[in-house]
mmCIF file of C-alpha atoms in Angstrom:
data_model
loop_
_atom_site.group_PDB
_atom_site.id
_atom_site.type_symbol
_atom_site.label_atom_id
_atom_site.label_comp_id
_atom_site.label_asym_id
_atom_site.label_seq_id
_atom_site.Cartn_x
_atom_site.Cartn_y
_atom_site.Cartn_z
ATOM 1 C CA PRO A 1 -15.854 33.284 -0.097
ATOM 2 C CA LYS A 2 -14.849 36.102 2.144
ATOM 3 C CA ARG A 3 -11.395 36.581 -0.256
ATOM 4 C CA TYR A 4 -13.490 37.141 -3.360
ATOM 5 C CA GLN A 5 -16.542 39.450 -1.977
ATOM 6 C CA TYR A 6 -15.624 42.764 -3.056
ATOM 7 C CA GLY A 7 -12.911 44.575 -5.125
ATOM 8 C CA ILE A 8 -12.238 41.508 -7.376
ATOM 9 C CA LYS A 9 -10.111 42.599 -10.320
ATOM 10 C CA PHE A 10 -8.776 40.822 -13.537
ATOM 11 C CA VAL A 11 -4.893 40.376 -13.264
ATOM 12 C CA VAL A 12 -4.153 40.010 -17.032
ATOM 13 C CA ASP A 13 -1.016 37.816 -18.122
ATOM 14 C CA THR A 14 -0.296 39.993 -21.133
ATOM 15 C CA GLN A 15 2.507 37.211 -22.448
ATOM 16 C CA ASN A 16 0.382 33.773 -21.672
ATOM 17 C CA ASP A 17 -3.226 34.798 -21.446
ATOM 18 C CA LYS A 18 -4.023 37.732 -23.514
ATOM 19 C CA ALA A 19 -6.804 35.665 -26.102
ATOM 20 C CA VAL A 20 -8.215 34.057 -23.107
ATOM 21 C CA PHE A 21 -8.876 37.260 -21.010
ATOM 22 C CA GLY A 22 -10.200 38.896 -24.247
ATOM 23 C CA ARG A 23 -13.059 36.200 -24.670
ATOM 24 C CA ILE A 24 -13.645 36.417 -20.594
ATOM 25 C CA LYS A 25 -14.016 40.399 -21.249
ATOM 26 C CA GLU A 26 -16.653 39.262 -23.893
ATOM 27 C CA ILE A 27 -18.520 37.116 -21.292
ATOM 28 C CA GLN A 28 -18.150 39.911 -18.804
ATOM 29 C CA ASP A 29 -19.836 42.501 -21.064
ATOM 30 C CA ASN A 30 -22.629 40.210 -21.946
ATOM 31 C CA ILE A 31 -22.778 38.773 -18.617
ATOM 32 C CA LYS A 32 -26.906 38.817 -17.910
ATOM 33 C CA GLU A 33 -27.336 37.410 -21.447
ATOM 34 C CA TRP A 34 -24.681 34.824 -21.181
ATOM 35 C CA VAL A 35 -26.243 33.363 -17.776
ATOM 36 C CA GLU A 36 -29.885 33.775 -19.398
ATOM 37 C CA ASN A 37 -29.013 31.423 -22.060
ATOM 38 C CA GLY A 38 -27.394 28.880 -19.970
ATOM 39 C CA HIS A 39 -24.126 28.856 -21.195
ATOM 40 C CA SER A 40 -21.476 26.906 -19.200
ATOM 41 C CA LEU A 41 -17.839 27.906 -18.985
ATOM 42 C CA VAL A 42 -14.900 25.614 -17.620
ATOM 43 C CA LEU A 43 -11.467 27.465 -16.732
ATOM 44 C CA ILE A 44 -8.388 24.924 -16.620
ATOM 45 C CA SER A 45 -5.140 25.378 -15.644
ATOM 46 C CA PRO A 46 -2.202 23.248 -14.250
ATOM 47 C CA THR A 47 -0.962 26.462 -12.536
ATOM 48 C CA LYS A 48 -2.682 26.997 -9.317
ATOM 49 C CA GLY A 49 -3.170 30.791 -7.737
ATOM 50 C CA ASN A 50 -3.325 32.220 -11.517
ATOM 51 C CA GLY A 51 -6.889 33.859 -11.413
ATOM 52 C CA LYS A 52 -9.404 31.083 -11.957
ATOM 53 C CA THR A 53 -11.535 31.366 -8.882
ATOM 54 C CA SER A 54 -10.911 35.082 -9.270
ATOM 55 C CA ILE A 55 -12.491 35.379 -12.648
ATOM 56 C CA ALA A 56 -15.283 33.026 -11.646
ATOM 57 C CA CYS A 57 -16.220 35.292 -8.809
ATOM 58 C CA LYS A 58 -15.880 38.714 -11.092
ATOM 59 C CA LEU A 59 -18.108 37.202 -13.308
ATOM 60 C CA ALA A 60 -20.561 36.144 -10.528
ATOM 61 C CA HIS A 61 -20.618 40.002 -9.261
ATOM 62 C CA ASP A 62 -21.151 41.316 -12.568
ATOM 63 C CA TYR A 63 -24.065 39.241 -13.104
ATOM 64 C CA ILE A 64 -25.560 40.214 -9.761
ATOM 65 C CA LYS A 65 -25.138 43.603 -10.521
ATOM 66 C CA SER A 66 -26.785 43.453 -14.085
ATOM 67 C CA ILE A 67 -29.752 41.792 -12.267
ATOM 68 C CA LEU A 68 -30.181 43.881 -9.120
ATOM 69 C CA ASP A 69 -32.993 46.403 -10.558
ATOM 70 C CA THR A 70 -34.997 43.419 -11.970
ATOM 71 C CA THR A 71 -34.722 40.638 -9.402
ATOM 72 C CA ILE A 72 -36.335 39.617 -6.049
ATOM 73 C CA LEU A 73 -34.524 38.411 -3.196
ATOM 74 C CA ASP A 74 -33.975 34.929 -4.672
ATOM 75 C CA PRO A 75 -30.157 33.791 -4.854
ATOM 76 C CA ALA A 76 -28.838 34.401 -8.397
ATOM 77 C CA VAL A 77 -25.370 32.986 -7.808
ATOM 78 C CA TYR A 78 -24.082 29.880 -5.710
ATOM 79 C CA PHE A 79 -20.465 29.101 -5.099
ATOM 80 C CA ILE A 80 -19.392 25.988 -3.878
ATOM 81 C CA ASN A 81 -15.464 24.492 -3.397
ATOM 82 C CA VAL A 82 -16.149 21.088 -4.601
ATOM 83 C CA PRO A 83 -13.896 18.806 -2.071
ATOM 84 C CA GLN A 84 -15.506 20.566 0.788
ATOM 85 C CA PHE A 85 -18.859 20.501 -0.248
ATOM 86 C CA LEU A 86 -18.683 16.870 -1.241
ATOM 87 C CA GLU A 87 -17.222 16.207 2.152
ATOM 88 C CA GLU A 88 -20.476 18.244 4.309
ATOM 89 C CA LEU A 89 -22.743 16.052 1.692
ATOM 90 C CA ARG A 90 -21.422 12.786 3.393
ATOM 91 C CA PRO A 91 -23.640 10.743 5.502
ATOM 92 C CA ASN A 92 -23.835 12.759 9.057
ATOM 93 C CA GLY A 93 -22.376 15.920 7.525
ATOM 94 C CA MET A 94 -25.869 17.551 6.926
ATOM 95 C CA ASP A 95 -29.279 16.910 7.974
ATOM 96 C CA ARG A 96 -31.807 15.942 5.639
ATOM 97 C CA ASP A 97 -33.807 19.358 5.399
ATOM 98 C CA MET A 98 -30.619 21.201 4.979
ATOM 99 C CA LEU A 99 -29.214 18.671 2.278
ATOM 100 C CA ASP A 100 -32.628 19.008 0.408
ATOM 101 C CA SER A 101 -32.583 22.861 0.400
ATOM 102 C CA VAL A 102 -28.973 22.944 -0.805
ATOM 103 C CA MET A 103 -29.424 20.265 -3.366
ATOM 104 C CA ARG A 104 -32.907 22.538 -4.586
ATOM 105 C CA ARG A 105 -30.732 25.749 -4.628
ATOM 106 C CA ILE A 106 -27.819 24.400 -6.721
ATOM 107 C CA ARG A 107 -30.308 22.823 -9.024
ATOM 108 C CA GLU A 108 -32.471 26.289 -9.460
ATOM 109 C CA VAL A 109 -29.874 29.073 -8.846
ATOM 110 C CA PRO A 110 -29.063 30.825 -12.214
ATOM 111 C CA LEU A 111 -25.282 30.729 -11.877
ATOM 112 C CA LEU A 112 -23.407 28.166 -9.929
ATOM 113 C CA ILE A 113 -19.601 28.540 -9.500
ATOM 114 C CA MET A 114 -18.132 24.799 -8.902
ATOM 115 C CA ASP A 115 -14.649 25.793 -7.771
ATOM 116 C CA ASP A 116 -11.618 23.095 -7.723
ATOM 117 C CA ILE A 117 -13.673 20.322 -9.346
ATOM 118 C CA GLY A 118 -11.290 17.492 -9.728
ATOM 119 C CA ALA A 119 -9.544 18.155 -6.736
ATOM 120 C CA GLU A 120 -11.921 15.621 -4.723
ATOM 121 C CA LYS A 121 -10.846 11.740 -3.886
ATOM 122 C CA PRO A 122 -12.705 10.167 -6.949
ATOM 123 C CA SER A 123 -15.134 7.496 -5.749
ATOM 124 C CA ASP A 124 -18.362 6.067 -6.878
ATOM 125 C CA TRP A 125 -20.118 8.214 -4.345
ATOM 126 C CA VAL A 126 -18.540 11.160 -5.460
ATOM 127 C CA ARG A 127 -19.159 10.559 -9.270
ATOM 128 C CA GLU A 128 -22.878 9.887 -8.480
ATOM 129 C CA ARG A 129 -23.142 13.196 -6.448
ATOM 130 C CA LEU A 130 -21.360 15.373 -9.072
ATOM 131 C CA TYR A 131 -23.306 13.612 -11.844
ATOM 132 C CA SER A 132 -26.467 14.320 -10.251
ATOM 133 C CA ILE A 133 -25.513 18.298 -9.981
ATOM 134 C CA ILE A 134 -24.271 18.589 -13.389
ATOM 135 C CA ASN A 135 -26.611 16.769 -15.273
ATOM 136 C CA ASP A 136 -29.430 18.424 -13.604
ATOM 137 C CA ARG A 137 -27.989 21.699 -14.584
ATOM 138 C CA TYR A 138 -26.865 20.659 -18.233
ATOM 139 C CA SER A 139 -30.433 19.599 -18.735
ATOM 140 C CA ASP A 140 -32.118 22.623 -17.511
ATOM 141 C CA MET A 141 -29.660 24.846 -19.277
ATOM 142 C CA LYS A 142 -28.373 26.373 -16.132
ATOM 143 C CA SER A 143 -25.114 28.341 -16.415
ATOM 144 C CA THR A 144 -22.306 26.549 -14.582
ATOM 145 C CA ILE A 145 -18.633 28.192 -14.081
ATOM 146 C CA TYR A 146 -16.232 25.201 -13.533
ATOM 147 C CA THR A 147 -12.467 26.102 -12.029
ATOM 148 C CA THR A 148 -9.951 23.204 -12.218
ATOM 149 C CA ASN A 149 -6.228 22.259 -12.166
ATOM 150 C CA SER A 150 -7.029 19.106 -13.609
ATOM 151 C CA THR A 151 -6.291 17.911 -17.307
ATOM 152 C CA VAL A 152 -9.078 16.953 -19.207
ATOM 153 C CA GLN A 153 -7.759 13.477 -19.478
ATOM 154 C CA ASP A 154 -7.580 13.453 -15.311
ATOM 155 C CA MET A 155 -11.025 14.017 -15.212
ATOM 156 C CA ASN A 156 -12.175 11.645 -17.814
ATOM 157 C CA ILE A 157 -10.477 9.261 -15.488
ATOM 158 C CA ASN A 158 -11.276 10.421 -12.470
ATOM 159 C CA LEU A 159 -14.856 11.743 -12.944
ATOM 160 C CA GLN A 160 -15.709 9.935 -15.838
ATOM 161 C CA GLU A 161 -16.211 10.653 -19.303
ATOM 162 C CA ARG A 162 -20.137 10.961 -18.879
ATOM 163 C CA ILE A 163 -19.768 14.052 -16.362
ATOM 164 C CA VAL A 164 -17.023 15.494 -18.084
ATOM 165 C CA SER A 165 -18.453 15.646 -21.509
ATOM 166 C CA ARG A 166 -21.453 17.838 -19.719
ATOM 167 C CA MET A 167 -18.898 20.129 -18.525
ATOM 168 C CA MET A 168 -17.079 20.641 -21.669
ATOM 169 C CA CYS A 169 -20.219 20.972 -23.937
ATOM 170 C CA ASP A 170 -20.071 24.796 -23.946
ATOM 171 C CA GLU A 171 -16.495 26.676 -23.509
ATOM 172 C CA VAL A 172 -13.561 25.824 -22.200
ATOM 173 C CA LEU A 173 -10.540 28.374 -21.776
ATOM 174 C CA VAL A 174 -7.142 27.272 -20.388
ATOM 175 C CA LEU A 175 -5.155 29.589 -18.672
ATOM 176 C CA ASP A 176 -1.257 29.333 -18.701
ATOM 177 C CA GLY A 177 -0.203 32.344 -16.927
ATOM 178 C CA THR A 178 1.829 32.125 -13.631
ATOM 179 C CA SER A 179 0.574 32.323 -10.218
ATOM 180 C CA LYS A 180 -0.573 35.419 -8.659
ATOM 181 C CA ARG A 181 -0.909 34.641 -5.146
#
């Protein structure tokens, strides 16, 4: 998104999230290897606006910078706002060729950001789409950063445990800081 294209900085809530930001800094310092090794990260916070998407995008920027001298022009990062993306996937939202291209990119891109997962209206159709994406990336050891305001319990109910267990298999960081918007 345009808001996150340039000049992203981490805003640390030193009272609430100092340890979380310490771990994020470790990931940032080793982002190329972190992505190449297929690690994933879930950023959870009940507070809206406290930096989850900014953190995800900053890590994506750092990853792109780390591979600029060694990569061809293939996409390195793909960002999707999950509720918006699912709406575009619905029948008549995207032609078949475009859908195939987007789904291939989502499966193959080294780093995928799935922003606001859990904000979509749960249904069998939604669960099937998300399972397909998340399971493919999990099975192929592709790095994914998830951001959510939902609790793990709510996601287990709305998305189902088989999806959530694949999301949560690597690293989960909970941000408790206040909104920065």
